[in-house]
GROMACS .gro file of C-alpha atoms in nm:
model
  399
    1UNK     CA    1  10.077   8.957   8.605
    2UNK     CA    2  10.005   8.900   8.974
    3UNK     CA    3   9.716   9.095   9.126
    4UNK     CA    4   9.620   9.162   9.484
    5UNK     CA    5   9.439   8.894   9.681
    6UNK     CA    6   9.139   9.071   9.845
    7UNK     CA    7   9.074   8.792  10.097
    8UNK     CA    8   9.437   8.785  10.205
    9UNK     CA    9   9.450   9.165  10.226
   10UNK     CA   10   9.140   9.179  10.446
   11UNK     CA   11   9.271   8.902  10.670
   12UNK     CA   12   9.599   9.089  10.713
   13UNK     CA   13   9.419   9.410  10.806
   14UNK     CA   14   9.201   9.230  11.060
   15UNK     CA   15   9.512   9.067  11.209
   16UNK     CA   16   9.686   9.403  11.235
   17UNK     CA   17   9.404   9.591  11.409
   18UNK     CA   18   9.369   9.316  11.669
   19UNK     CA   19   9.732   9.357  11.779
   20UNK     CA   20   9.743   9.630  12.045
   21UNK     CA   21   9.989   9.902  11.945
   22UNK     CA   22   9.928  10.224  12.138
   23UNK     CA   23  10.199  10.482  12.090
   24UNK     CA   24  10.520  10.368  12.254
   25UNK     CA   25  10.405  10.006  12.277
   26UNK     CA   26  10.446   9.883  11.919
   27UNK     CA   27  10.677   9.587  11.991
   28UNK     CA   28  10.422   9.310  11.929
   29UNK     CA   29  10.306   9.468  11.605
   30UNK     CA   30  10.664   9.531  11.495
   31UNK     CA   31  10.741   9.161  11.547
   32UNK     CA   32  10.438   9.066  11.336
   33UNK     CA   33  10.540   9.302  11.054
   34UNK     CA   34  10.900   9.182  11.065
   35UNK     CA   35  10.788   8.821  11.035
   36UNK     CA   36  10.550   8.870  10.742
   37UNK     CA   37  10.801   9.081  10.551
   38UNK     CA   38  11.078   8.827  10.606
   39UNK     CA   39  10.847   8.548  10.491
   40UNK     CA   40  10.774   8.749  10.178
   41UNK     CA   41  11.145   8.771  10.094
   42UNK     CA   42  11.248   9.105  10.243
   43UNK     CA   43  11.565   9.170  10.437
   44UNK     CA   44  11.523   9.350  10.771
   45UNK     CA   45  11.745   9.626  10.906
   46UNK     CA   46  11.791   9.498  11.261
   47UNK     CA   47  11.946   9.825  11.382
   48UNK     CA   48  11.620  10.006  11.311
   49UNK     CA   49  11.439   9.770  11.547
   50UNK     CA   50  11.628   9.914  11.842
   51UNK     CA   51  11.416  10.124  12.070
   52UNK     CA   52  11.297  10.470  11.977
   53UNK     CA   53  11.316  10.675  12.299
   54UNK     CA   54  11.016  10.644  12.532
   55UNK     CA   55  10.888  10.323  12.373
   56UNK     CA   56  10.938   9.948  12.364
   57UNK     CA   57  11.010   9.924  11.991
   58UNK     CA   58  11.194  10.089  11.710
   59UNK     CA   59  11.098  10.106  11.344
   60UNK     CA   60  11.059   9.817  11.101
   61UNK     CA   61  11.283   9.899  10.805
   62UNK     CA   62  11.299   9.640  10.528
   63UNK     CA   63  11.414   9.601  10.169
   64UNK     CA   64  11.276   9.391   9.887
   65UNK     CA   65  11.567   9.352   9.644
   66UNK     CA   66  11.521   9.462   9.284
   67UNK     CA   67  11.432   9.192   9.033
   68UNK     CA   68  11.536   9.249   8.672
   69UNK     CA   69  11.288   9.009   8.520
   70UNK     CA   70  11.297   8.701   8.301
   71UNK     CA   71  11.199   8.656   7.936
   72UNK     CA   72  11.136   8.337   7.740
   73UNK     CA   73  11.362   8.277   7.441
   74UNK     CA   74  11.309   7.957   7.248
   75UNK     CA   75  11.145   7.809   7.554
   76UNK     CA   76  11.433   7.902   7.782
   77UNK     CA   77  11.398   8.148   8.069
   78UNK     CA   78  11.661   8.418   8.027
   79UNK     CA   79  11.729   8.669   8.307
   80UNK     CA   80  11.722   9.034   8.203
   81UNK     CA   81  12.014   9.267   8.260
   82UNK     CA   82  11.984   9.464   8.587
   83UNK     CA   83  11.840   9.811   8.543
   84UNK     CA   84  11.996  10.104   8.728
   85UNK     CA   85  11.748  10.249   8.975
   86UNK     CA   86  11.717  10.405   9.318
   87UNK     CA   87  11.486  10.250   9.578
   88UNK     CA   88  11.117  10.328   9.576
   89UNK     CA   89  11.001  10.378   9.936
   90UNK     CA   90  10.665  10.301  10.095
   91UNK     CA   91  10.581  10.395  10.451
   92UNK     CA   92  10.308  10.367  10.715
   93UNK     CA   93  10.311  10.401  11.093
   94UNK     CA   94  10.247  10.129  11.349
   95UNK     CA   95  10.110  10.322  11.646
   96UNK     CA   96   9.742  10.392  11.709
   97UNK     CA   97   9.577  10.657  11.927
   98UNK     CA   98   9.383  10.558  12.239
   99UNK     CA   99   9.141  10.398  12.302
  100UNK     CA  100   9.297  10.121  12.095
  101UNK     CA  101   9.332   9.816  12.320
  102UNK     CA  102   9.125   9.509  12.251
  103UNK     CA  103   8.992   9.627  11.914
  104UNK     CA  104   8.709   9.405  11.789
  105UNK     CA  105   8.656   9.474  11.418
  106UNK     CA  106   8.303   9.442  11.281
  107UNK     CA  107   8.207   9.420  10.912
  108UNK     CA  108   7.872   9.542  10.786
  109UNK     CA  109   7.772   9.613  10.426
  110UNK     CA  110   8.133   9.619  10.305
  111UNK     CA  111   8.254   9.857  10.578
  112UNK     CA  112   8.483   9.774  10.872
  113UNK     CA  113   8.406   9.934  11.210
  114UNK     CA  114   8.518   9.882  11.569
  115UNK     CA  115   8.259   9.769  11.822
  116UNK     CA  116   8.221  10.133  11.930
  117UNK     CA  117   8.438  10.115  12.243
  118UNK     CA  118   8.769  10.174  12.064
  119UNK     CA  119   8.907  10.329  11.751
  120UNK     CA  120   8.936  10.092  11.454
  121UNK     CA  121   9.307  10.148  11.388
  122UNK     CA  122   9.275  10.206  11.016
  123UNK     CA  123   9.502  10.501  11.089
  124UNK     CA  124   9.743  10.364  10.993
  125UNK     CA  125   9.698   9.989  10.969
  126UNK     CA  126   9.525  10.034  10.635
  127UNK     CA  127   9.862  10.160  10.510
  128UNK     CA  128  10.050   9.871  10.669
  129UNK     CA  129   9.815   9.610  10.522
  130UNK     CA  130   9.826   9.762  10.173
  131UNK     CA  131  10.207   9.771  10.169
  132UNK     CA  132  10.235   9.413  10.294
  133UNK     CA  133   9.992   9.296  10.024
  134UNK     CA  134  10.183   9.493   9.759
  135UNK     CA  135  10.510   9.324   9.861
  136UNK     CA  136  10.349   8.979   9.848
  137UNK     CA  137  10.216   9.053   9.499
  138UNK     CA  138  10.556   9.165   9.373
  139UNK     CA  139  10.717   8.846   9.501
  140UNK     CA  140  10.446   8.637   9.334
  141UNK     CA  141  10.503   8.830   9.012
  142UNK     CA  142  10.874   8.749   9.027
  143UNK     CA  143  10.782   8.382   8.981
  144UNK     CA  144  10.623   8.484   8.650
  145UNK     CA  145  10.932   8.678   8.541
  146UNK     CA  146  10.796   9.026   8.616
  147UNK     CA  147  11.056   9.290   8.703
  148UNK     CA  148  11.037   9.549   8.979
  149UNK     CA  149  11.273   9.803   9.138
  150UNK     CA  150  11.418   9.779   9.487
  151UNK     CA  151  11.148   9.858   9.741
  152UNK     CA  152  11.228  10.021  10.074
  153UNK     CA  153  10.971   9.971  10.351
  154UNK     CA  154  10.951  10.214  10.643
  155UNK     CA  155  10.708  10.114  10.920
  156UNK     CA  156  10.752  10.376  11.190
  157UNK     CA  157  10.683  10.391  11.562
  158UNK     CA  158  10.545  10.685  11.763
  159UNK     CA  159  10.414  10.882  11.467
  160UNK     CA  160  10.118  11.012  11.664
  161UNK     CA  161  10.337  11.199  11.917
  162UNK     CA  162  10.548  11.417  11.691
  163UNK     CA  163  10.673  11.177  11.423
  164UNK     CA  164  10.934  11.039  11.663
  165UNK     CA  165  11.001  10.711  11.482
  166UNK     CA  166  11.066  10.877  11.147
  167UNK     CA  167  11.293  11.135  11.309
  168UNK     CA  168  11.490  10.858  11.480
  169UNK     CA  169  11.586  10.709  11.142
  170UNK     CA  170  11.801  11.015  11.072
  171UNK     CA  171  11.902  11.179  10.747
  172UNK     CA  172  12.222  10.975  10.726
  173UNK     CA  173  12.017  10.660  10.660
  174UNK     CA  174  11.908  10.811  10.325
  175UNK     CA  175  12.241  10.959  10.220
  176UNK     CA  176  12.259  10.736   9.910
  177UNK     CA  177  11.889  10.774   9.823
  178UNK     CA  178  11.856  11.150   9.775
  179UNK     CA  179  11.561  11.227   9.549
  180UNK     CA  180  11.420  10.874   9.573
  181UNK     CA  181  11.040  10.865   9.553
  182UNK     CA  182  10.864  10.795   9.882
  183UNK     CA  183  10.494  10.726   9.934
  184UNK     CA  184  10.351  10.756  10.284
  185UNK     CA  185  10.019  10.572  10.307
  186UNK     CA  186   9.869  10.782  10.584
  187UNK     CA  187   9.612  11.038  10.473
  188UNK     CA  188   9.237  11.068  10.503
  189UNK     CA  189   9.053  11.074  10.171
  190UNK     CA  190   8.985  10.811   9.909
  191UNK     CA  191   9.268  10.634   9.724
  192UNK     CA  192   9.360  10.858   9.433
  193UNK     CA  193   9.427  11.155   9.662
  194UNK     CA  194   9.788  11.277   9.670
  195UNK     CA  195   9.870  11.511   9.958
  196UNK     CA  196  10.146  11.714   9.797
  197UNK     CA  197  10.205  11.976  10.063
  198UNK     CA  198  10.202  12.015  10.441
  199UNK     CA  199  10.307  12.292  10.679
  200UNK     CA  200  10.607  12.389  10.883
  201UNK     CA  201  10.510  12.335  11.245
  202UNK     CA  202  10.664  12.518  11.542
  203UNK     CA  203  10.554  12.512  11.906
  204UNK     CA  204  10.644  12.736  12.199
  205UNK     CA  205  10.664  12.745  12.580
  206UNK     CA  206  10.632  13.085  12.744
  207UNK     CA  207  10.718  13.099  13.114
  208UNK     CA  208  10.599  13.404  13.311
  209UNK     CA  209  10.774  13.472  13.644
  210UNK     CA  210  10.626  13.720  13.888
  211UNK     CA  211  10.645  13.771  14.263
  212UNK     CA  212  10.456  13.560  14.515
  213UNK     CA  213  10.271  13.722  14.806
  214UNK     CA  214   9.981  13.652  15.041
  215UNK     CA  215   9.676  13.750  14.842
  216UNK     CA  216   9.481  13.859  15.152
  217UNK     CA  217   9.743  14.019  15.374
  218UNK     CA  218   9.986  14.181  15.129
  219UNK     CA  219   9.861  14.157  14.771
  220UNK     CA  220  10.043  14.480  14.679
  221UNK     CA  221  10.374  14.302  14.739
  222UNK     CA  222  10.301  14.045  14.472
  223UNK     CA  223  10.304  14.055  14.094
  224UNK     CA  224  10.077  13.799  13.931
  225UNK     CA  225  10.233  13.589  13.659
  226UNK     CA  226   9.885  13.464  13.575
  227UNK     CA  227   9.762  13.818  13.512
  228UNK     CA  228  10.059  13.892  13.288
  229UNK     CA  229  10.005  13.567  13.097
  230UNK     CA  230   9.634  13.638  13.060
  231UNK     CA  231   9.702  13.980  12.912
  232UNK     CA  232   9.953  13.830  12.671
  233UNK     CA  233   9.713  13.556  12.561
  234UNK     CA  234   9.437  13.812  12.508
  235UNK     CA  235   9.669  14.008  12.280
  236UNK     CA  236   9.788  13.707  12.083
  237UNK     CA  237   9.642  13.632  11.739
  238UNK     CA  238   9.432  13.316  11.730
  239UNK     CA  239   9.312  13.080  11.460
  240UNK     CA  240   9.376  13.149  11.093
  241UNK     CA  241   9.637  13.418  11.039
  242UNK     CA  242   9.638  13.415  10.658
  243UNK     CA  243   9.560  13.173  10.377
  244UNK     CA  244   9.866  12.961  10.468
  245UNK     CA  245   9.908  13.004  10.844
  246UNK     CA  246   9.733  12.919  11.173
  247UNK     CA  247   9.814  12.955  11.543
  248UNK     CA  248   9.669  12.833  11.870
  249UNK     CA  249   9.721  12.866  12.244
  250UNK     CA  250   9.686  12.515  12.377
  251UNK     CA  251   9.773  12.513  12.747
  252UNK     CA  252   9.783  12.758  13.041
  253UNK     CA  253   9.893  12.654  13.389
  254UNK     CA  254   9.992  12.863  13.689
  255UNK     CA  255   9.952  12.935  14.056
  256UNK     CA  256   9.977  12.726  14.371
  257UNK     CA  257   9.676  12.825  14.585
  258UNK     CA  258   9.380  13.058  14.591
  259UNK     CA  259   9.538  13.282  14.856
  260UNK     CA  260   9.876  13.321  14.684
  261UNK     CA  261   9.959  13.575  14.416
  262UNK     CA  262  10.091  13.348  14.140
  263UNK     CA  263  10.465  13.363  14.093
  264UNK     CA  264  10.469  13.147  13.781
  265UNK     CA  265  10.252  13.069  13.481
  266UNK     CA  266  10.319  12.856  13.174
  267UNK     CA  267  10.160  12.915  12.833
  268UNK     CA  268  10.212  12.679  12.540
  269UNK     CA  269  10.100  12.710  12.182
  270UNK     CA  270  10.172  12.626  11.821
  271UNK     CA  271  10.223  12.792  11.486
  272UNK     CA  272  10.182  12.635  11.141
  273UNK     CA  273  10.238  12.772  10.793
  274UNK     CA  274  10.289  12.646  10.441
  275UNK     CA  275  10.539  12.932  10.398
  276UNK     CA  276  10.863  12.941  10.597
  277UNK     CA  277  10.889  13.318  10.552
  278UNK     CA  278  10.538  13.373  10.686
  279UNK     CA  279  10.599  13.134  10.972
  280UNK     CA  280  10.910  13.324  11.081
  281UNK     CA  281  10.727  13.657  11.059
  282UNK     CA  282  10.438  13.529  11.270
  283UNK     CA  283  10.684  13.373  11.514
  284UNK     CA  284  10.854  13.709  11.571
  285UNK     CA  285  10.518  13.880  11.628
  286UNK     CA  286  10.400  13.616  11.877
  287UNK     CA  287  10.725  13.631  12.072
  288UNK     CA  288  10.711  14.011  12.087
  289UNK     CA  289  10.356  14.000  12.227
  290UNK     CA  290  10.444  13.736  12.484
  291UNK     CA  291  10.744  13.932  12.610
  292UNK     CA  292  10.598  14.283  12.605
  293UNK     CA  293  10.249  14.252  12.757
  294UNK     CA  294  10.251  14.451  13.086
  295UNK     CA  295  10.055  14.388  13.404
  296UNK     CA  296   9.791  14.659  13.443
  297UNK     CA  297   9.844  14.899  13.735
  298UNK     CA  298  10.173  14.736  13.824
  299UNK     CA  299  10.409  14.984  13.989
  300UNK     CA  300  10.702  14.743  13.993
  301UNK     CA  301  10.822  14.776  13.635
  302UNK     CA  302  11.002  14.471  13.509
  303UNK     CA  303  10.882  14.248  13.792
  304UNK     CA  304  10.737  13.996  13.546
  305UNK     CA  305  11.003  13.811  13.351
  306UNK     CA  306  10.910  13.618  13.039
  307UNK     CA  307  11.118  13.353  12.865
  308UNK     CA  308  11.002  13.197  12.539
  309UNK     CA  309  11.138  12.873  12.396
  310UNK     CA  310  11.051  12.755  12.045
  311UNK     CA  311  11.071  12.404  11.901
  312UNK     CA  312  11.068  12.321  11.531
  313UNK     CA  313  10.852  12.007  11.532
  314UNK     CA  314  10.894  11.942  11.161
  315UNK     CA  315  10.964  12.119  10.835
  316UNK     CA  316  10.704  12.171  10.566
  317UNK     CA  317  10.710  12.038  10.211
  318UNK     CA  318  10.549  12.108   9.876
  319UNK     CA  319  10.566  11.897   9.560
  320UNK     CA  320  10.424  12.052   9.240
  321UNK     CA  321  10.186  11.844   9.030
  322UNK     CA  322  10.454  11.793   8.767
  323UNK     CA  323  10.708  11.661   9.020
  324UNK     CA  324  10.804  11.295   8.965
  325UNK     CA  325  10.646  11.165   9.286
  326UNK     CA  326  10.312  11.334   9.221
  327UNK     CA  327  10.302  11.263   8.848
  328UNK     CA  328  10.374  10.892   8.897
  329UNK     CA  329  10.107  10.850   9.166
  330UNK     CA  330   9.847  11.039   8.962
  331UNK     CA  331   9.923  10.841   8.647
  332UNK     CA  332   9.892  10.510   8.835
  333UNK     CA  333   9.564  10.622   8.993
  334UNK     CA  334   9.414  10.716   8.659
  335UNK     CA  335   9.508  10.380   8.506
  336UNK     CA  336   9.309  10.214   8.785
  337UNK     CA  337   9.010  10.440   8.724
  338UNK     CA  338   9.054  10.622   9.056
  339UNK     CA  339   8.982  10.992   9.094
  340UNK     CA  340   9.334  11.137   9.084
  341UNK     CA  341   9.366  11.469   9.265
  342UNK     CA  342   9.600  11.669   9.489
  343UNK     CA  343   9.546  11.847   9.817
  344UNK     CA  344   9.746  12.061  10.057
  345UNK     CA  345   9.715  11.952  10.421
  346UNK     CA  346   9.758  12.166  10.731
  347UNK     CA  347   9.854  11.861  10.937
  348UNK     CA  348  10.189  11.688  10.956
  349UNK     CA  349  10.290  11.329  10.881
  350UNK     CA  350  10.607  11.124  10.846
  351UNK     CA  351  10.611  11.270  10.494
  352UNK     CA  352  10.738  11.598  10.639
  353UNK     CA  353  11.033  11.422  10.801
  354UNK     CA  354  11.122  11.211  10.499
  355UNK     CA  355  11.110  11.520  10.278
  356UNK     CA  356  11.355  11.694  10.511
  357UNK     CA  357  11.584  11.390  10.474
  358UNK     CA  358  11.600  11.445  10.097
  359UNK     CA  359  11.338  11.197   9.977
  360UNK     CA  360  11.076  11.306   9.724
  361UNK     CA  361  10.785  11.222   9.951
  362UNK     CA  362  10.408  11.266   9.935
  363UNK     CA  363  10.117  11.117  10.130
  364UNK     CA  364   9.846  10.900   9.977
  365UNK     CA  365   9.478  10.889  10.065
  366UNK     CA  366   9.392  10.559  10.234
  367UNK     CA  367   9.014  10.577  10.269
  368UNK     CA  368   9.032  10.612  10.649
  369UNK     CA  369   8.732  10.799  10.788
  370UNK     CA  370   8.637  10.943  11.130
  371UNK     CA  371   8.991  10.877  11.246
  372UNK     CA  372   9.091  10.924  11.611
  373UNK     CA  373   8.737  10.848  11.722
  374UNK     CA  374   8.531  10.543  11.817
  375UNK     CA  375   8.329  10.610  11.500
  376UNK     CA  376   8.629  10.529  11.279
  377UNK     CA  377   8.554  10.315  10.975
  378UNK     CA  378   8.712  10.186  10.655
  379UNK     CA  379   8.538  10.077  10.337
  380UNK     CA  380   8.682   9.743  10.224
  381UNK     CA  381   8.681   9.855   9.861
  382UNK     CA  382   8.901  10.152   9.957
  383UNK     CA  383   9.147   9.918  10.128
  384UNK     CA  384   9.161   9.708   9.811
  385UNK     CA  385   9.207  10.016   9.592
  386UNK     CA  386   9.487  10.137   9.816
  387UNK     CA  387   9.680   9.811   9.773
  388UNK     CA  388   9.613   9.814   9.398
  389UNK     CA  389   9.735  10.173   9.380
  390UNK     CA  390  10.060  10.098   9.563
  391UNK     CA  391  10.121   9.805   9.329
  392UNK     CA  392  10.040  10.017   9.024
  393UNK     CA  393  10.285  10.287   9.136
  394UNK     CA  394  10.563  10.027   9.149
  395UNK     CA  395  10.479   9.893   8.806
  396UNK     CA  396  10.445  10.236   8.649
  397UNK     CA  397  10.785  10.333   8.791
  398UNK     CA  398  10.949  10.035   8.621
  399UNK     CA  399  10.741  10.012   8.308
   0.00000   0.00000   0.00000
């Protein structure tokens, strides 16, 4: 039975983090991933490599064909009959948040850091490296007659700016794989952690339109959109709304000059909830507040117009502990001696998108720590355990 090669795995990770791949500029990294997967025996979906909007690269989508295995009978290698199965998907994203150019990885006491001027890029190149190593191990195991199911590989672009690469794949691409298990290697926490739920996420733009006037000569002729927006924001709920829901005002912009009553003001915000029903109820309340807040002492009723536009950024998901995708990952983790556990996240990932496409998706803890900061680090042992875990999930699924 082939096992992971720790030296090769580490070398792959160090290669990956030293390839610049800020969001929207993943082309060089995509070419690297395409090459190593092809060399390992995967077929590449060339259509997926076409550009995702606002970037120089698309997604790397690959398939490792199923292998039915070989047994020895009287000294003769006999191929096994093909087993019916649906693909088992593994995913990670290629883009990295800034500052991520010219990463210089440092290793000290079994931990990988950047040099302190950039992020490390373990989010999510730990996931990429582990999946690549898992594929290489499966191919090596084929030479020893070991069977495995078809493996689908989904390396996405522009995850960090609203899961754009995953969305670009489209539901139609998974029409024949409904219910297939999908593991997204992109969560903080030690390997063994299964993120089995994440929220619905909506955002809004509220545009306030008042009446401009000279603030010194004729202020009474103006109606301040900024004042109306400020009163609305003051009335809005903030932070944690209930045990499953949060909201935030993120951006306010208005006015043209200090001596002009502001005719326009823009307010943006977000709303998250694990419950769709609660999200819709909070959405209605927020919209009512935004549209109904008056301007104090305003004698020109109706002078402030408010329009609110909502965007569904992604749908939520929840997988019970006895669901196939969670149970398989937990069983594989326990066999490796990892601490198997579940957690609900209030952040989104490609997992949300793949779940909405009909895949049975969850996220896996990768060991990444202090992500999105120049203090980011990754314990080498966690990277190794992540690759072992991915490999164990495949073997458990086909045992």
